[in-house]
Amino acid sequence: MKKIFLIFLLISACNTEKKEVNFDFTTTFERSQGTETATYEETITFYNNLAKAYPEVAIEAIGETDSGKPLHIITLNPDANFDFSSIRKNKRIILINNGIHPGESDGIDATMLLYRDIVKGKIEMPKNTVLVTIPIYNVGGSLNRNTGSRTNQNGPKAYGFRGNARNFDLNRDFIKSDTKNARTFAKIFHLVKPDVFIDNHVSNGADYQYTLTHLFTQHNKLGGELGNYLHTKMMPNLEQKLSDKSWDITPYVNVFNTVPEKGFSQFMDSPRYSTGYTTLFNTLGMMVETHMLKPYKQRVDGTYELMKTMITITEEDGEQIAKLRANSNNSYKVGKEYPLNWMVDTSKTSTLAFKGFEGQMIPSDITNAQRLKYDASKPFTKDVTYRNYFKAKHTVTIPKGYIIPQGWHTIIDLFELNNIETTQLKQDSTITVESYKIDTYKSRTSPYEGHYLHYNTTVKSTKETVTFRAGDYIVNTNQDGIRYILETLEPQAPDSFFNWNFFDTILQQKEGFSPYVWEDKAKDILDSNEALKNEFEAKKQSDEGFANNWYAQLDWLHKHSNNYEKAHLQYPIYRLQ
């Protein structure tokens, strides 16, 4: 009898474990009738419960953030297969990033609704597309909730803060990777290897009729057939499909304190931004920018419909997207020119049938200066010039590779994080390389995301024979991460490691001279080098400021002598031809 009772208890326990738990998947957004957004804890609990209830969903805490709490990814695959190397063989992957600026919370709520409605059958389950979402990327900012920091925004009632736990704007950190968030994002990105990337935002800027705007990565910069597909097929297809659902959408309105009907240019997303970073690995990237002044519910609903539409497009074009991405690196071969800096191509423009509101400059009641005022009672549709073509401002010839001395281990760490393959010299080696000297650069005079960023950098190039040590790193450019390599190691690129201050120690001289000692040595050098003496006298004749500055003269002579340190302004990364 006792045995029978124990068996009964065991069977009952097993049945209890298998019994489906009933969860309430009504979101905070829905319970508040579209006026509130979920907290970090509510969001993670929602997805944990969704994964418990539906085998098609998996949640994983995958890495650290500056807040001390982990970053999660939630994967939705009808096959219940969550091995990404296996998934990529026959399915396309969309990665959705939410809450990079937690005050812009539309995507957080819209993605919760999207996942739930797919697994519950309200939306047809995608057959050949797998969804991955980072539910809240800026965890620290999400935990720092307030009701006032989004000055221009119409809801929700409370929301997170733009800065992360260390007050970094994470949408400026994808190359420099100062934060644990960015390093974990790189881990996620290279694990998932998405075909399409969506980053959900809310815009600041002009007033107009649209709830939705899109900010696709700049198509000329993406380049080749992949950029052409983005520009001529994916983007117009998204616009048309949303229009068919009565959701008008326009390109991101890139203006500040002026009216859009004067025309505007496309935003150039350099690699510091999320879509600029994903472009380096040939992912089709876009930001969703809902309009700050529209009601919160309307913005969330629009984000939801846009993501649904991008799933449909990816389902329809999946094979084409896979082929274009596979072929995209063929454009980047040794000896070809690679564009580092871009400028608007004024010879080509597009015309938007733009739906705006009349705006005018009127006297301010506060400052007595002129201020911009929109009148929402006066809507219009006007043809507006959209400057969405760019051309290369500066190019560089792609080398066979680079040599990175092992002392610059911070660079190697980021290369490893981004799946860049390197090899190390097995013995000391003397190699002929292309060497850069930093010629000119400018620096911000105020801090920008923890740095005094350099810009307008130029270099002087020479061929040199350099002895490298065993253990120094060789980076071959013939690999999938070629664009990441070029954009970070070429000093003139806008988001190069040089411009982000990784090499600032080379900008400071470590050795100098005492004028009273150098004065005598400099005279001996001039007396024994007539060519240098003639150059020195010519510079005094042609440059009045130089002629009247005794220290500048001594410094010039020092820099033209063997006493001048070779490390000053010497860029320590070398190009292999």
XYZ file of C-alpha atoms in Angstrom:
577
model
C 0.000 0.000 0.000
C 2.879 2.326 0.871
C 4.521 1.623 -2.516
C 1.279 2.427 -4.345
C 1.008 5.718 -2.469
C 4.606 6.690 -3.355
C 4.003 5.861 -7.027
C 0.846 7.998 -6.968
C 2.805 10.940 -5.477
C 5.497 10.545 -8.126
C 2.965 10.506 -10.980
C 1.185 13.514 -9.496
C 4.458 15.441 -9.232
C 5.317 14.661 -12.850
C 1.882 15.771 -14.009
C 2.243 18.997 -12.030
C 5.618 19.725 -13.703
C 4.160 19.196 -17.174
C 1.021 21.160 -16.504
C 0.951 24.313 -18.634
C 1.141 27.453 -16.534
C -1.331 30.125 -17.541
C 0.357 33.524 -17.838
C -1.299 36.867 -18.376
C 0.476 38.362 -21.395
C -1.361 41.675 -21.227
C 1.362 44.317 -21.286
C 1.738 47.468 -19.206
C 1.217 49.405 -22.421
C -2.172 47.745 -22.973
C -3.321 47.939 -19.360
C -2.633 51.680 -19.363
C -4.529 52.097 -22.655
C -1.353 53.111 -24.441
C -0.014 55.688 -21.990
C 2.709 53.760 -20.115
C 5.767 51.670 -20.964
C 7.033 48.525 -19.260
C 9.865 48.732 -16.740
C 13.024 46.676 -17.185
C 11.796 44.098 -14.660
C 8.356 43.862 -16.296
C 9.918 43.431 -19.732
C 12.273 40.608 -18.713
C 9.503 38.868 -16.736
C 7.233 39.071 -19.789
C 9.783 37.350 -22.031
C 10.717 34.776 -19.377
C 7.059 33.798 -19.155
C 6.683 33.794 -22.932
C 9.626 31.379 -23.205
C 8.109 29.127 -20.534
C 4.748 29.022 -22.314
C 5.925 28.717 -25.933
C 8.765 26.447 -27.131
C 9.271 28.711 -30.159
C 10.735 31.366 -27.840
C 14.053 31.290 -25.973
C 15.528 33.899 -23.633
C 19.219 34.091 -22.780
C 21.196 36.374 -20.476
C 24.227 36.743 -22.695
C 26.609 39.324 -21.241
C 27.300 42.221 -18.935
C 26.201 45.855 -18.987
C 27.565 48.826 -17.064
C 24.511 48.650 -14.810
C 25.514 45.307 -13.308
C 22.448 43.639 -14.803
C 22.784 41.360 -17.826
C 21.904 41.955 -21.451
C 19.351 39.500 -22.849
C 18.433 38.240 -26.269
C 15.049 36.690 -27.040
C 14.842 34.461 -30.103
C 11.636 33.453 -31.884
C 11.944 30.491 -34.241
C 8.973 28.250 -35.171
C 11.389 25.292 -35.365
C 12.442 25.834 -31.725
C 16.035 25.723 -32.969
C 18.257 28.311 -31.307
C 21.636 27.344 -32.746
C 22.469 30.313 -34.955
C 25.090 28.536 -37.068
C 22.378 26.004 -37.953
C 19.660 28.636 -38.437
C 21.761 30.583 -40.958
C 21.915 27.648 -43.352
C 18.332 28.086 -44.555
C 16.757 31.049 -42.754
C 17.248 34.785 -42.573
C 17.657 36.561 -39.239
C 16.287 39.940 -38.139
C 17.893 41.529 -35.074
C 15.718 44.135 -33.308
C 17.390 46.514 -30.862
C 15.241 48.380 -28.337
C 15.864 50.927 -25.624
C 19.284 52.163 -26.732
C 17.760 55.460 -25.574
C 15.241 54.182 -23.005
C 13.190 57.372 -23.077
C 12.451 56.387 -26.674
C 10.563 53.321 -25.505
C 8.213 52.690 -28.444
C 10.115 49.638 -29.662
C 10.229 48.056 -26.205
C 6.434 47.811 -26.052
C 5.889 47.165 -29.757
C 8.270 44.190 -29.799
C 6.616 42.615 -26.767
C 3.279 42.807 -28.617
C 4.877 41.499 -31.821
C 6.397 38.399 -30.214
C 3.241 37.608 -28.275
C 0.939 38.032 -31.269
C 3.123 35.786 -33.436
C 3.252 32.877 -30.976
C -0.456 33.218 -30.204
C -1.313 33.111 -33.919
C -2.670 36.632 -34.275
C 0.131 37.236 -36.789
C 1.207 34.469 -39.146
C 4.370 32.780 -37.931
C 7.236 33.599 -40.330
C 8.419 30.457 -42.100
C 11.892 31.452 -43.201
C 12.728 34.329 -40.870
C 13.958 34.125 -37.292
C 13.541 37.091 -34.946
C 16.063 38.058 -32.297
C 15.542 41.028 -30.016
C 17.571 42.831 -27.410
C 14.549 43.857 -25.308
C 16.292 46.772 -23.566
C 19.868 47.532 -24.595
C 20.524 50.451 -22.253
C 19.653 48.695 -19.020
C 21.161 51.364 -16.759
C 19.247 54.116 -18.516
C 16.036 52.100 -18.287
C 16.431 51.740 -14.527
C 16.910 55.520 -14.226
C 13.238 56.348 -14.800
C 11.868 59.880 -14.747
C 9.023 61.931 -16.191
C 10.765 65.035 -17.537
C 14.003 64.421 -19.462
C 12.264 63.885 -22.826
C 11.358 67.565 -23.007
C 9.795 67.459 -26.479
C 8.076 64.085 -26.246
C 4.376 63.272 -25.931
C 4.365 60.265 -23.569
C 4.677 57.749 -22.084
C 4.094 58.876 -18.523
C 7.470 57.678 -17.213
C 10.499 56.352 -19.053
C 14.221 55.725 -18.829
C 17.117 58.135 -19.369
C 19.265 58.544 -22.488
C 22.616 58.058 -20.726
C 23.575 54.589 -19.547
C 24.813 53.648 -16.063
C 28.040 55.594 -16.768
C 26.162 58.334 -18.672
C 27.385 57.196 -22.102
C 25.148 57.611 -25.134
C 25.314 54.034 -26.373
C 24.484 55.074 -29.932
C 27.933 56.651 -30.173
C 29.860 53.708 -28.720
C 29.821 50.939 -31.311
C 33.394 51.498 -32.538
C 35.186 52.756 -29.432
C 33.364 50.268 -27.155
C 33.946 52.104 -23.886
C 30.986 50.340 -22.250
C 30.244 46.770 -21.295
C 26.971 47.215 -23.205
C 28.805 47.814 -26.492
C 31.148 44.879 -25.943
C 28.204 42.588 -25.246
C 26.404 43.945 -28.320
C 29.408 42.972 -30.457
C 29.268 39.479 -28.942
C 25.551 39.244 -29.773
C 25.972 40.660 -33.265
C 28.702 38.219 -34.252
C 26.813 35.316 -32.701
C 23.577 36.153 -34.509
C 25.095 37.574 -37.745
C 21.781 39.214 -38.719
C 20.722 39.802 -42.311
C 18.522 42.736 -41.284
C 18.953 45.043 -38.303
C 16.223 47.315 -36.871
C 16.985 49.890 -34.170
C 13.863 51.522 -32.708
C 13.995 55.240 -31.809
C 11.889 58.403 -31.396
C 12.928 61.537 -33.319
C 13.663 65.068 -32.227
C 13.294 67.715 -34.911
C 10.671 69.379 -37.074
C 6.898 69.012 -36.832
C 5.031 67.238 -39.648
C 2.104 64.896 -40.275
C 3.927 61.555 -40.170
C 4.037 59.261 -37.153
C 6.701 57.081 -38.784
C 10.016 58.002 -40.373
C 12.772 55.649 -41.453
C 16.504 56.068 -41.333
C 18.038 53.370 -43.520
C 21.805 53.186 -43.606
C 23.105 55.434 -46.393
C 22.919 53.354 -49.581
C 26.055 54.685 -51.291
C 28.052 53.923 -48.165
C 26.606 50.413 -47.923
C 27.660 50.163 -51.556
C 27.410 47.755 -54.461
C 24.409 45.600 -55.261
C 23.474 45.411 -51.578
C 23.245 49.203 -51.328
C 21.308 49.318 -54.595
C 18.827 46.724 -53.285
C 18.330 48.730 -50.091
C 17.746 51.944 -52.045
C 15.668 50.757 -54.987
C 13.728 47.814 -53.551
C 13.667 47.344 -49.774
C 13.028 50.982 -48.843
C 10.317 51.738 -51.449
C 8.732 48.339 -50.754
C 8.470 49.197 -47.052
C 6.977 52.596 -47.856
C 4.392 51.121 -50.221
C 3.345 48.278 -47.944
C 2.865 50.663 -45.027
C 0.940 53.096 -47.218
C -1.373 50.232 -48.183
C -2.095 49.849 -44.450
C -2.747 53.610 -44.146
C 0.569 54.193 -42.406
C 2.394 56.999 -44.207
C 6.137 57.074 -43.746
C 8.932 59.363 -44.927
C 12.722 59.436 -44.597
C 14.064 60.800 -41.325
C 13.642 64.585 -41.345
C 17.211 65.765 -40.814
C 16.669 69.431 -39.904
C 17.188 71.600 -36.827
C 15.206 74.776 -36.103
C 14.145 75.203 -39.710
C 11.252 73.990 -41.857
C 11.598 70.736 -43.857
C 10.159 72.187 -47.074
C 13.465 73.996 -47.596
C 14.889 70.545 -48.307
C 17.171 68.318 -46.262
C 19.838 65.656 -46.659
C 19.923 62.043 -45.605
C 21.650 61.361 -42.302
C 25.143 59.899 -42.751
C 25.463 57.069 -40.232
C 29.176 56.661 -39.546
C 30.336 53.521 -37.665
C 29.895 55.074 -34.234
C 26.126 54.610 -34.738
C 24.364 51.257 -34.668
C 23.465 51.070 -38.375
C 26.885 52.436 -39.331
C 28.501 49.634 -37.353
C 26.264 46.888 -38.758
C 26.979 48.156 -42.295
C 30.645 47.221 -41.784
C 29.531 43.583 -41.829
C 27.083 43.986 -44.748
C 23.905 43.849 -42.678
C 20.893 45.755 -44.032
C 20.318 48.295 -41.271
C 17.610 50.794 -40.469
C 16.479 52.958 -37.595
C 12.806 53.544 -36.949
C 12.205 57.148 -35.877
C 8.670 57.768 -34.668
C 7.586 61.381 -34.232
C 7.957 62.722 -30.719
C 4.770 64.824 -30.741
C 2.392 62.044 -31.776
C 0.478 60.190 -29.012
C 2.406 57.309 -27.471
C -0.128 54.659 -28.464
C -0.018 55.804 -32.078
C 3.783 55.627 -32.097
C 3.888 52.128 -30.624
C 1.231 50.905 -33.054
C 3.216 52.345 -35.957
C 6.454 50.702 -34.808
C 4.590 47.397 -34.516
C 3.248 47.670 -38.069
C 6.644 48.630 -39.453
C 8.345 45.600 -37.882
C 5.573 43.325 -39.171
C 6.169 44.734 -42.637
C 9.930 44.216 -42.438
C 9.287 40.579 -41.548
C 7.102 40.254 -44.648
C 9.783 41.824 -46.856
C 12.462 39.561 -45.429
C 10.232 36.531 -46.026
C 9.683 37.590 -49.646
C 13.266 38.602 -50.443
C 15.174 36.223 -48.194
C 17.017 34.365 -50.949
C 18.005 37.590 -52.698
C 19.208 39.142 -49.435
C 21.328 36.086 -48.646
C 22.915 36.099 -52.111
C 23.653 39.829 -52.066
C 25.224 39.641 -48.625
C 27.355 36.643 -49.592
C 28.704 38.508 -52.621
C 29.131 41.903 -50.964
C 32.776 41.562 -49.924
C 33.809 40.953 -53.542
C 33.865 44.733 -53.976
C 36.674 45.128 -51.443
C 39.862 43.717 -52.949
C 43.524 44.561 -52.448
C 44.533 47.490 -54.650
C 41.017 48.892 -55.031
C 39.982 52.270 -53.672
C 37.924 52.343 -50.485
C 35.947 55.496 -49.522
C 36.714 56.757 -46.023
C 34.888 60.092 -45.955
C 31.667 61.119 -47.653
C 29.960 64.285 -48.834
C 26.528 65.064 -50.285
C 26.441 64.577 -54.061
C 24.647 67.744 -55.177
C 24.310 66.463 -58.759
C 21.649 63.947 -57.698
C 18.565 64.439 -55.549
C 15.191 62.849 -54.897
C 11.823 64.574 -54.530
C 9.497 63.762 -51.647
C 5.761 64.454 -51.683
C 6.188 65.676 -48.135
C 3.261 66.009 -45.721
C 4.094 68.826 -43.352
C 2.619 71.687 -41.351
C 3.030 75.352 -42.150
C 5.783 76.906 -40.090
C 7.032 80.447 -39.720
C 9.432 82.544 -37.693
C 7.659 84.803 -35.192
C 8.862 86.984 -32.281
C 9.559 85.049 -29.103
C 7.633 86.064 -25.974
C 10.651 85.022 -23.907
C 13.775 86.160 -25.765
C 12.326 88.748 -28.165
C 14.324 86.992 -30.888
C 12.723 85.115 -33.773
C 11.468 81.589 -32.974
C 10.015 78.807 -35.108
C 6.283 78.093 -34.756
C 4.346 75.333 -36.547
C 0.611 75.476 -37.161
C -0.904 71.971 -37.114
C -4.182 73.407 -38.395
C -2.445 74.142 -41.713
C -1.296 70.823 -43.160
C 0.194 70.669 -46.652
C 1.684 68.269 -49.182
C 4.607 69.800 -51.066
C 7.451 68.581 -53.245
C 10.595 68.709 -51.106
C 14.175 68.150 -52.270
C 15.792 65.218 -50.498
C 19.569 64.959 -50.853
C 20.071 61.235 -50.436
C 23.065 60.617 -52.688
C 26.601 60.813 -51.340
C 30.020 60.532 -52.973
C 33.455 59.772 -51.652
C 35.353 62.764 -50.313
C 38.514 60.811 -49.609
C 39.590 57.280 -50.555
C 42.438 54.960 -49.646
C 43.954 52.046 -51.540
C 43.173 48.754 -49.824
C 46.435 47.149 -48.628
C 47.174 43.439 -48.280
C 47.136 43.901 -44.557
C 48.379 45.785 -41.521
C 50.999 45.149 -38.866
C 50.028 46.046 -35.300
C 52.853 46.042 -32.735
C 51.851 43.898 -29.791
C 52.049 46.812 -27.356
C 48.784 48.129 -28.797
C 46.812 45.343 -27.127
C 43.648 47.455 -26.768
C 43.298 47.287 -30.561
C 43.842 43.533 -30.590
C 41.186 43.103 -27.876
C 38.589 44.910 -30.019
C 39.616 42.966 -33.106
C 39.106 39.697 -31.244
C 35.726 40.942 -29.994
C 34.699 41.646 -33.605
C 35.898 38.318 -35.036
C 38.836 39.879 -36.897
C 41.421 37.218 -37.680
C 45.045 37.960 -36.813
C 48.333 36.040 -36.858
C 51.507 36.727 -34.914
C 55.066 36.904 -36.207
C 57.008 33.869 -35.027
C 60.356 35.680 -35.090
C 61.798 39.162 -35.372
C 61.320 40.282 -38.980
C 62.431 43.231 -41.088
C 59.686 44.199 -43.528
C 59.183 46.985 -46.066
C 55.922 48.729 -45.213
C 53.940 51.869 -45.875
C 54.297 54.179 -42.889
C 52.088 57.105 -41.843
C 53.099 60.272 -40.068
C 50.189 62.260 -38.661
C 50.365 65.523 -40.584
C 47.379 67.581 -39.392
C 44.345 67.043 -37.202
C 41.813 69.028 -35.225
C 40.308 68.117 -31.865
C 37.048 68.940 -30.162
C 37.477 71.589 -27.502
C 34.824 70.057 -25.269
C 34.330 66.416 -24.278
C 32.234 64.185 -26.497
C 31.201 60.808 -25.097
C 34.225 60.634 -22.833
C 36.709 61.722 -25.518
C 38.165 64.795 -27.165
C 37.471 63.478 -30.622
C 39.876 64.258 -33.482
C 38.668 65.154 -36.970
C 39.982 66.449 -40.316
C 42.973 64.164 -39.877
C 45.572 63.965 -42.659
C 48.703 61.835 -42.967
C 51.985 61.766 -44.852
C 52.896 58.395 -46.320
C 56.386 56.955 -46.911
C 57.897 53.550 -47.660
C 60.124 52.326 -44.843
C 61.952 49.220 -43.782
C 60.950 48.435 -40.204
C 62.045 45.681 -37.846
C 59.107 44.075 -36.056
C 59.291 41.789 -33.056
C 58.162 38.226 -32.635
C 54.580 38.396 -31.353
C 53.553 41.472 -33.364
C 50.254 41.023 -35.175
C 49.524 40.765 -38.891
C 45.961 41.514 -40.010
C 45.097 40.249 -43.485
C 42.444 42.342 -45.254
C 41.128 39.315 -47.172
C 38.461 38.457 -44.609
C 34.813 39.175 -43.864
C 35.641 42.018 -41.475
C 37.611 44.001 -44.069
C 35.441 47.106 -43.708
C 35.802 47.122 -39.929
C 39.581 46.865 -40.355
C 39.768 49.765 -42.807
C 37.395 52.046 -40.903
C 39.255 51.608 -37.617
C 42.915 51.502 -38.727
C 42.955 54.216 -41.393
C 43.485 57.435 -39.351
C 41.527 59.621 -41.773
C 38.293 57.624 -41.376
C 35.795 59.594 -39.237
C 35.514 56.894 -36.572
C 39.051 55.534 -36.761
C 40.732 54.419 -33.588
C 43.105 57.366 -34.060
C 40.243 59.871 -34.119
C 38.770 58.248 -30.995
C 42.048 58.969 -29.112
C 43.418 55.419 -28.981
C 46.827 56.715 -30.106
C 47.057 60.071 -28.338
C 50.349 59.132 -26.693
C 52.092 59.567 -30.065
C 50.887 63.183 -30.241
C 53.002 64.244 -27.272
C 56.786 64.624 -27.453
C 58.502 62.741 -24.669
C 61.946 64.334 -25.079
C 62.863 67.978 -25.633
C 65.807 70.332 -25.274
C 67.143 73.042 -23.015
C 67.633 76.118 -25.206
C 70.984 77.114 -23.689
C 72.411 73.655 -24.460
C 70.738 73.142 -27.826
C 71.782 76.594 -29.058
C 75.434 75.512 -29.355
C 74.632 72.091 -30.836
C 72.269 73.638 -33.372
C 75.023 76.037 -34.528
C 77.379 73.121 -35.101
C 74.682 71.330 -37.166
C 74.040 74.415 -39.314
C 77.769 74.970 -39.846
C 78.194 71.391 -41.065
C 75.008 71.172 -43.206
C 74.779 73.921 -45.791
C 71.517 72.602 -47.331
C 69.785 72.684 -43.960
C 71.216 76.157 -43.266
C 69.835 77.468 -46.561
C 66.394 75.976 -45.826
C 66.459 77.516 -42.358
C 67.372 80.981 -43.670
C 64.706 80.763 -46.392
C 62.031 79.958 -43.823
C 63.040 82.996 -41.751
C 62.774 85.166 -44.844
C 59.339 83.862 -45.867
C 57.706 83.460 -42.437
C 57.666 86.629 -40.321
C 56.175 84.876 -37.311
C 58.892 82.260 -37.461
C 61.593 84.929 -37.855
C 60.368 86.713 -34.709
C 60.085 83.562 -32.564
C 63.436 82.360 -31.274
C 61.997 79.225 -29.663
C 60.183 78.197 -32.862
C 63.496 78.473 -34.710
C 65.322 76.274 -32.213
C 62.437 73.788 -32.239
C 62.463 73.647 -36.048
C 66.184 72.859 -36.016
C 65.624 70.214 -33.339
C 62.936 68.546 -35.446
C 65.362 68.470 -38.406
C 68.101 66.775 -36.404
C 68.830 63.215 -35.290
C 67.925 64.258 -31.753
C 64.218 64.470 -32.621
C 62.360 61.385 -31.404
C 61.013 59.144 -34.149
C 57.901 58.194 -32.173
C 56.408 61.698 -32.229
C 53.434 61.730 -34.650
C 54.493 58.323 -35.972
C 51.324 56.277 -36.498
C 52.244 52.886 -35.027
C 50.158 50.752 -37.413
C 51.850 49.881 -40.707
C 50.378 48.951 -44.083
C 51.499 45.879 -46.004
C 51.561 46.396 -49.791
